[in-house]
Amino acid sequence: MQSKNLKKMLIVLTNTTRYGQTTDPTGLWLSEATEFALLVQQAGYQVDYVSPQGGFVPLDPRSMKYTDEEIMTVYETADFQQRALMNSLRPAQVVPADYVAIYYAGGHGVMWDFPDDEALQTIAAAIYGHGGYVTSVCHGIAGLLNIRTASGAYLIANHRVTGFTKAEEVLAGKRSVVPFFNQAEVQKRGAIFTKKRAYKTYAVQDERLITGQNPFSAKAVAQLLLQALAEDV
């Protein structure tokens, strides 16, 4: 089991700059990283940032239309700019034993570089294996799809999870662009996909898996995680 003294969390970000083969830009949905990071840091946890390739993390330009003072305050810090957006860690630089939780932030970009990244899957499985939490928000659920337990089973199998829905993809105008739908892929792996009305705040916890439905659910994921960690002590 995990050490109760661990006070670090790992936030996973995308390196993808465009929607597939199109010229349309995408990347990290800013608030999904900043809102989670702010809450857990306020609770006394340190955060590190990792991406599949390490280094530069692009922002989805559409996410900048949905900022507020809190989001901008984090975005403008030298720490976030340097460690999250410019110099994110490579998976090889991460020591899973250092973290009590891993959190996959979303943005459409993750649908291209999260699902098949074996290095990130190994990190998440190790964190879960020592008693830590595996969490995500919105499209970040794509990072959980192919994580397997020590027995070889899908980590999300037989668990309730959520993520960006097909209805939300339609409303976002991305139905014909995305390579898959989260709900369908989750169900193929034996998980139970739960949801609320489009763009309503919603997060669900099932044991040590915590997932949020959409960009407005990052804080809800952080709150469930912090509550669970407090109860573990």
Tab-separated table of C-alpha atoms in Angstrom:
chain	number	residue	atom	x	y	z
A	1	MET	CA	0.000	0.000	0.000
A	2	GLN	CA	0.999	3.597	-0.502
A	3	SER	CA	2.868	5.597	2.085
A	4	LYS	CA	0.605	8.026	3.918
A	5	ASN	CA	3.408	10.573	3.660
A	6	LEU	CA	3.172	10.904	-0.114
A	7	LYS	CA	2.152	14.442	-1.034
A	8	LYS	CA	2.625	14.514	-4.797
A	9	MET	CA	0.274	14.112	-7.747
A	10	LEU	CA	1.069	13.636	-11.413
A	11	ILE	CA	-0.904	15.561	-14.054
A	12	VAL	CA	-0.850	14.169	-17.598
A	13	LEU	CA	-1.075	16.595	-20.541
A	14	THR	CA	-1.244	16.162	-24.321
A	15	ASN	CA	1.378	17.041	-26.936
A	16	THR	CA	-1.107	16.922	-29.840
A	17	THR	CA	-1.351	20.206	-31.745
A	18	ARG	CA	-4.131	19.476	-34.267
A	19	TYR	CA	-7.211	17.357	-34.867
A	20	GLY	CA	-5.827	14.333	-36.689
A	21	GLN	CA	-4.827	15.198	-40.249
A	22	THR	CA	-6.753	18.489	-40.284
A	23	THR	CA	-5.329	21.982	-39.966
A	24	ASP	CA	-7.556	22.735	-36.956
A	25	PRO	CA	-5.543	23.367	-33.773
A	26	THR	CA	-6.203	21.567	-30.501
A	27	GLY	CA	-4.270	20.691	-27.343
A	28	LEU	CA	-4.804	20.889	-23.593
A	29	TRP	CA	-8.076	22.354	-22.353
A	30	LEU	CA	-6.501	24.875	-19.987
A	31	SER	CA	-9.010	24.877	-17.131
A	32	GLU	CA	-8.873	21.101	-16.799
A	33	ALA	CA	-5.254	21.384	-15.687
A	34	THR	CA	-5.346	24.658	-13.763
A	35	GLU	CA	-8.511	24.063	-11.733
A	36	PHE	CA	-7.378	20.625	-10.589
A	37	ALA	CA	-3.843	21.795	-9.838
A	38	LEU	CA	-5.011	24.786	-7.832
A	39	LEU	CA	-7.309	22.790	-5.551
A	40	VAL	CA	-4.834	20.022	-4.785
A	41	GLN	CA	-2.005	22.507	-4.243
A	42	GLN	CA	-4.181	24.475	-1.845
A	43	ALA	CA	-4.675	21.195	0.029
A	44	GLY	CA	-0.910	20.808	0.429
A	45	TYR	CA	-0.042	18.525	-2.480
A	46	GLN	CA	2.766	19.141	-4.934
A	47	VAL	CA	2.094	18.520	-8.614
A	48	ASP	CA	4.311	17.425	-11.471
A	49	TYR	CA	3.360	17.527	-15.149
A	50	VAL	CA	4.100	14.806	-17.701
A	51	SER	CA	3.215	14.344	-21.360
A	52	PRO	CA	3.750	11.470	-23.801
A	53	GLN	CA	6.737	13.176	-25.447
A	54	GLY	CA	7.730	15.565	-22.674
A	55	GLY	CA	8.493	19.212	-23.292
A	56	PHE	CA	6.004	21.522	-25.027
A	57	VAL	CA	2.283	21.236	-24.318
A	58	PRO	CA	-0.043	23.125	-26.705
A	59	LEU	CA	-3.239	24.807	-25.572
A	60	ASP	CA	-6.544	24.313	-27.339
A	61	PRO	CA	-7.304	27.874	-28.474
A	62	ARG	CA	-11.007	27.371	-27.826
A	63	SER	CA	-10.280	26.767	-24.141
A	64	MET	CA	-9.076	30.342	-23.800
A	65	LYS	CA	-12.645	31.514	-24.353
A	66	TYR	CA	-13.695	29.856	-21.100
A	67	THR	CA	-11.215	31.296	-18.637
A	68	ASP	CA	-11.846	33.244	-15.442
A	69	GLU	CA	-9.610	35.046	-12.983
A	70	GLU	CA	-8.770	31.848	-11.107
A	71	ILE	CA	-7.754	30.004	-14.270
A	72	MET	CA	-5.707	32.938	-15.523
A	73	THR	CA	-3.930	33.322	-12.200
A	74	VAL	CA	-2.541	29.787	-12.464
A	75	TYR	CA	-1.856	30.130	-16.199
A	76	GLU	CA	0.212	33.279	-15.615
A	77	THR	CA	2.529	31.746	-13.023
A	78	ALA	CA	6.088	30.996	-14.042
A	79	ASP	CA	5.746	27.567	-12.462
A	80	PHE	CA	2.824	26.508	-14.665
A	81	GLN	CA	4.310	28.022	-17.795
A	82	GLN	CA	7.672	26.366	-17.287
A	83	ARG	CA	6.800	22.981	-15.793
A	84	ALA	CA	3.457	22.335	-17.529
A	85	LEU	CA	3.532	24.141	-20.861
A	86	MET	CA	7.210	24.339	-21.804
A	87	ASN	CA	9.070	21.596	-19.975
A	88	SER	CA	6.654	18.818	-19.048
A	89	LEU	CA	8.366	15.633	-17.915
A	90	ARG	CA	8.922	12.640	-20.190
A	91	PRO	CA	7.419	9.392	-18.852
A	92	ALA	CA	10.959	8.011	-18.407
A	93	GLN	CA	11.644	10.782	-15.884
A	94	VAL	CA	8.716	9.780	-13.662
A	95	VAL	CA	9.103	7.584	-10.581
A	96	PRO	CA	5.600	6.172	-9.925
A	97	ALA	CA	6.341	5.450	-6.280
A	98	ASP	CA	6.545	9.205	-5.640
A	99	TYR	CA	2.854	9.817	-6.382
A	100	VAL	CA	-0.386	9.289	-4.541
A	101	ALA	CA	-2.471	9.937	-7.667
A	102	ILE	CA	-2.312	10.430	-11.422
A	103	TYR	CA	-4.721	12.773	-13.196
A	104	TYR	CA	-5.321	12.818	-16.942
A	105	ALA	CA	-6.395	16.286	-18.080
A	106	GLY	CA	-8.344	16.538	-21.315
A	107	GLY	CA	-8.697	18.558	-24.459
A	108	HIS	CA	-9.388	16.810	-27.761
A	109	GLY	CA	-5.670	16.346	-28.395
A	110	VAL	CA	-5.461	13.501	-25.912
A	111	MET	CA	-7.575	11.266	-28.139
A	112	TRP	CA	-4.563	10.907	-30.422
A	113	ASP	CA	-1.693	10.501	-27.958
A	114	PHE	CA	-3.108	9.079	-24.705
A	115	PRO	CA	-4.794	5.740	-25.533
A	116	ASP	CA	-1.789	3.803	-26.818
A	117	ASP	CA	0.997	5.287	-24.715
A	118	GLU	CA	2.389	2.250	-22.934
A	119	ALA	CA	4.817	4.241	-20.797
A	120	LEU	CA	2.004	6.282	-19.269
A	121	GLN	CA	-0.087	3.132	-18.819
A	122	THR	CA	2.768	1.540	-16.891
A	123	ILE	CA	3.058	4.598	-14.643
A	124	ALA	CA	-0.675	4.679	-13.924
A	125	ALA	CA	-0.814	0.938	-13.237
A	126	ALA	CA	2.094	1.254	-10.819
A	127	ILE	CA	0.473	4.150	-8.956
A	128	TYR	CA	-2.767	2.199	-8.693
A	129	GLY	CA	-0.844	-0.919	-7.705
A	130	HIS	CA	0.699	0.748	-4.644
A	131	GLY	CA	-2.663	2.007	-3.447
A	132	GLY	CA	-2.844	5.306	-5.323
A	133	TYR	CA	-5.663	6.814	-7.359
A	134	VAL	CA	-6.142	6.941	-11.128
A	135	THR	CA	-8.251	9.930	-12.176
A	136	SER	CA	-9.266	11.860	-15.279
A	137	VAL	CA	-11.573	14.541	-16.600
A	138	CYS	CA	-13.401	14.937	-19.925
A	139	HIS	CA	-11.393	13.478	-22.847
A	140	GLY	CA	-8.735	12.460	-20.330
A	141	ILE	CA	-10.663	9.201	-19.922
A	142	ALA	CA	-8.878	8.193	-23.152
A	143	GLY	CA	-5.751	7.704	-21.070
A	144	LEU	CA	-7.497	5.101	-18.909
A	145	LEU	CA	-8.834	2.956	-21.737
A	146	ASN	CA	-5.892	0.564	-22.082
A	147	ILE	CA	-4.413	0.534	-18.581
A	148	ARG	CA	-4.286	-3.034	-17.314
A	149	THR	CA	-3.949	-4.473	-13.832
A	150	ALA	CA	-1.320	-6.990	-12.795
A	151	SER	CA	-3.748	-9.763	-13.764
A	152	GLY	CA	-3.997	-8.415	-17.316
A	153	ALA	CA	-7.563	-7.145	-17.005
A	154	TYR	CA	-8.552	-3.622	-18.048
A	155	LEU	CA	-8.332	-1.347	-15.017
A	156	ILE	CA	-11.693	0.262	-15.776
A	157	ALA	CA	-13.525	-3.057	-16.292
A	158	ASN	CA	-16.559	-3.434	-14.004
A	159	HIS	CA	-16.124	0.110	-12.684
A	160	ARG	CA	-18.354	3.146	-13.083
A	161	VAL	CA	-16.592	5.902	-15.004
A	162	THR	CA	-17.490	8.974	-17.023
A	163	GLY	CA	-16.019	11.212	-19.695
A	164	PHE	CA	-16.933	13.520	-22.566
A	165	THR	CA	-20.132	12.122	-24.081
A	166	LYS	CA	-21.243	11.647	-27.674
A	167	ALA	CA	-23.901	14.310	-27.142
A	168	GLU	CA	-21.206	16.726	-26.013
A	169	GLU	CA	-19.093	15.898	-29.088
A	170	VAL	CA	-22.089	16.722	-31.267
A	171	LEU	CA	-22.629	20.020	-29.471
A	172	ALA	CA	-18.916	20.801	-29.789
A	173	GLY	CA	-19.126	20.197	-33.543
A	174	LYS	CA	-16.475	17.448	-33.407
A	175	ARG	CA	-18.551	14.323	-34.016
A	176	SER	CA	-17.073	13.707	-37.461
A	177	VAL	CA	-13.496	14.590	-36.457
A	178	VAL	CA	-12.759	12.517	-33.356
A	179	PRO	CA	-11.221	9.059	-33.882
A	180	PHE	CA	-13.626	7.398	-31.427
A	181	PHE	CA	-16.324	8.092	-28.846
A	182	ASN	CA	-15.327	7.709	-25.209
A	183	GLN	CA	-18.537	6.006	-24.122
A	184	ALA	CA	-18.295	3.304	-26.790
A	185	GLU	CA	-14.646	2.543	-26.018
A	186	VAL	CA	-15.273	2.457	-22.274
A	187	GLN	CA	-18.092	-0.031	-22.734
A	188	LYS	CA	-15.979	-2.242	-25.008
A	189	ARG	CA	-13.631	-2.665	-22.050
A	190	GLY	CA	-16.366	-3.778	-19.686
A	191	ALA	CA	-16.752	-0.538	-17.762
A	192	ILE	CA	-20.028	1.162	-16.883
A	193	PHE	CA	-20.294	4.607	-18.468
A	194	THR	CA	-22.361	7.067	-16.442
A	195	LYS	CA	-23.284	10.628	-17.363
A	196	LYS	CA	-25.437	13.662	-16.690
A	197	ARG	CA	-26.895	16.231	-19.055
A	198	ALA	CA	-24.399	17.746	-21.495
A	199	TYR	CA	-21.962	20.210	-19.932
A	200	LYS	CA	-23.266	19.745	-16.387
A	201	THR	CA	-20.688	19.262	-13.632
A	202	TYR	CA	-20.385	15.557	-12.854
A	203	ALA	CA	-17.746	13.293	-11.346
A	204	VAL	CA	-17.952	9.711	-10.162
A	205	GLN	CA	-15.770	7.646	-7.846
A	206	ASP	CA	-15.595	3.855	-7.942
A	207	GLU	CA	-13.003	2.588	-5.497
A	208	ARG	CA	-9.709	4.256	-6.529
A	209	LEU	CA	-10.926	5.413	-9.933
A	210	ILE	CA	-12.286	8.981	-10.115
A	211	THR	CA	-13.484	10.468	-13.403
A	212	GLY	CA	-15.213	13.672	-14.524
A	213	GLN	CA	-17.532	14.154	-17.492
A	214	ASN	CA	-16.537	17.449	-19.108
A	215	PRO	CA	-14.438	20.627	-18.730
A	216	PHE	CA	-16.711	21.835	-15.949
A	217	SER	CA	-15.927	18.782	-13.797
A	218	ALA	CA	-12.220	19.233	-12.992
A	219	LYS	CA	-12.896	20.718	-9.564
A	220	ALA	CA	-15.379	17.953	-8.773
A	221	VAL	CA	-12.715	15.334	-9.550
A	222	ALA	CA	-10.200	17.124	-7.318
A	223	GLN	CA	-12.717	17.380	-4.485
A	224	LEU	CA	-13.581	13.665	-4.620
A	225	LEU	CA	-9.882	12.779	-4.698
A	226	LEU	CA	-8.999	14.996	-1.754
A	227	GLN	CA	-11.911	13.619	0.251
A	228	ALA	CA	-10.858	10.055	-0.504
A	229	LEU	CA	-7.242	10.754	0.482
A	230	ALA	CA	-8.369	12.368	3.716
A	231	GLU	CA	-10.394	9.272	4.540
A	232	ASP	CA	-7.405	7.025	3.791
A	233	VAL	CA	-5.302	8.634	6.518
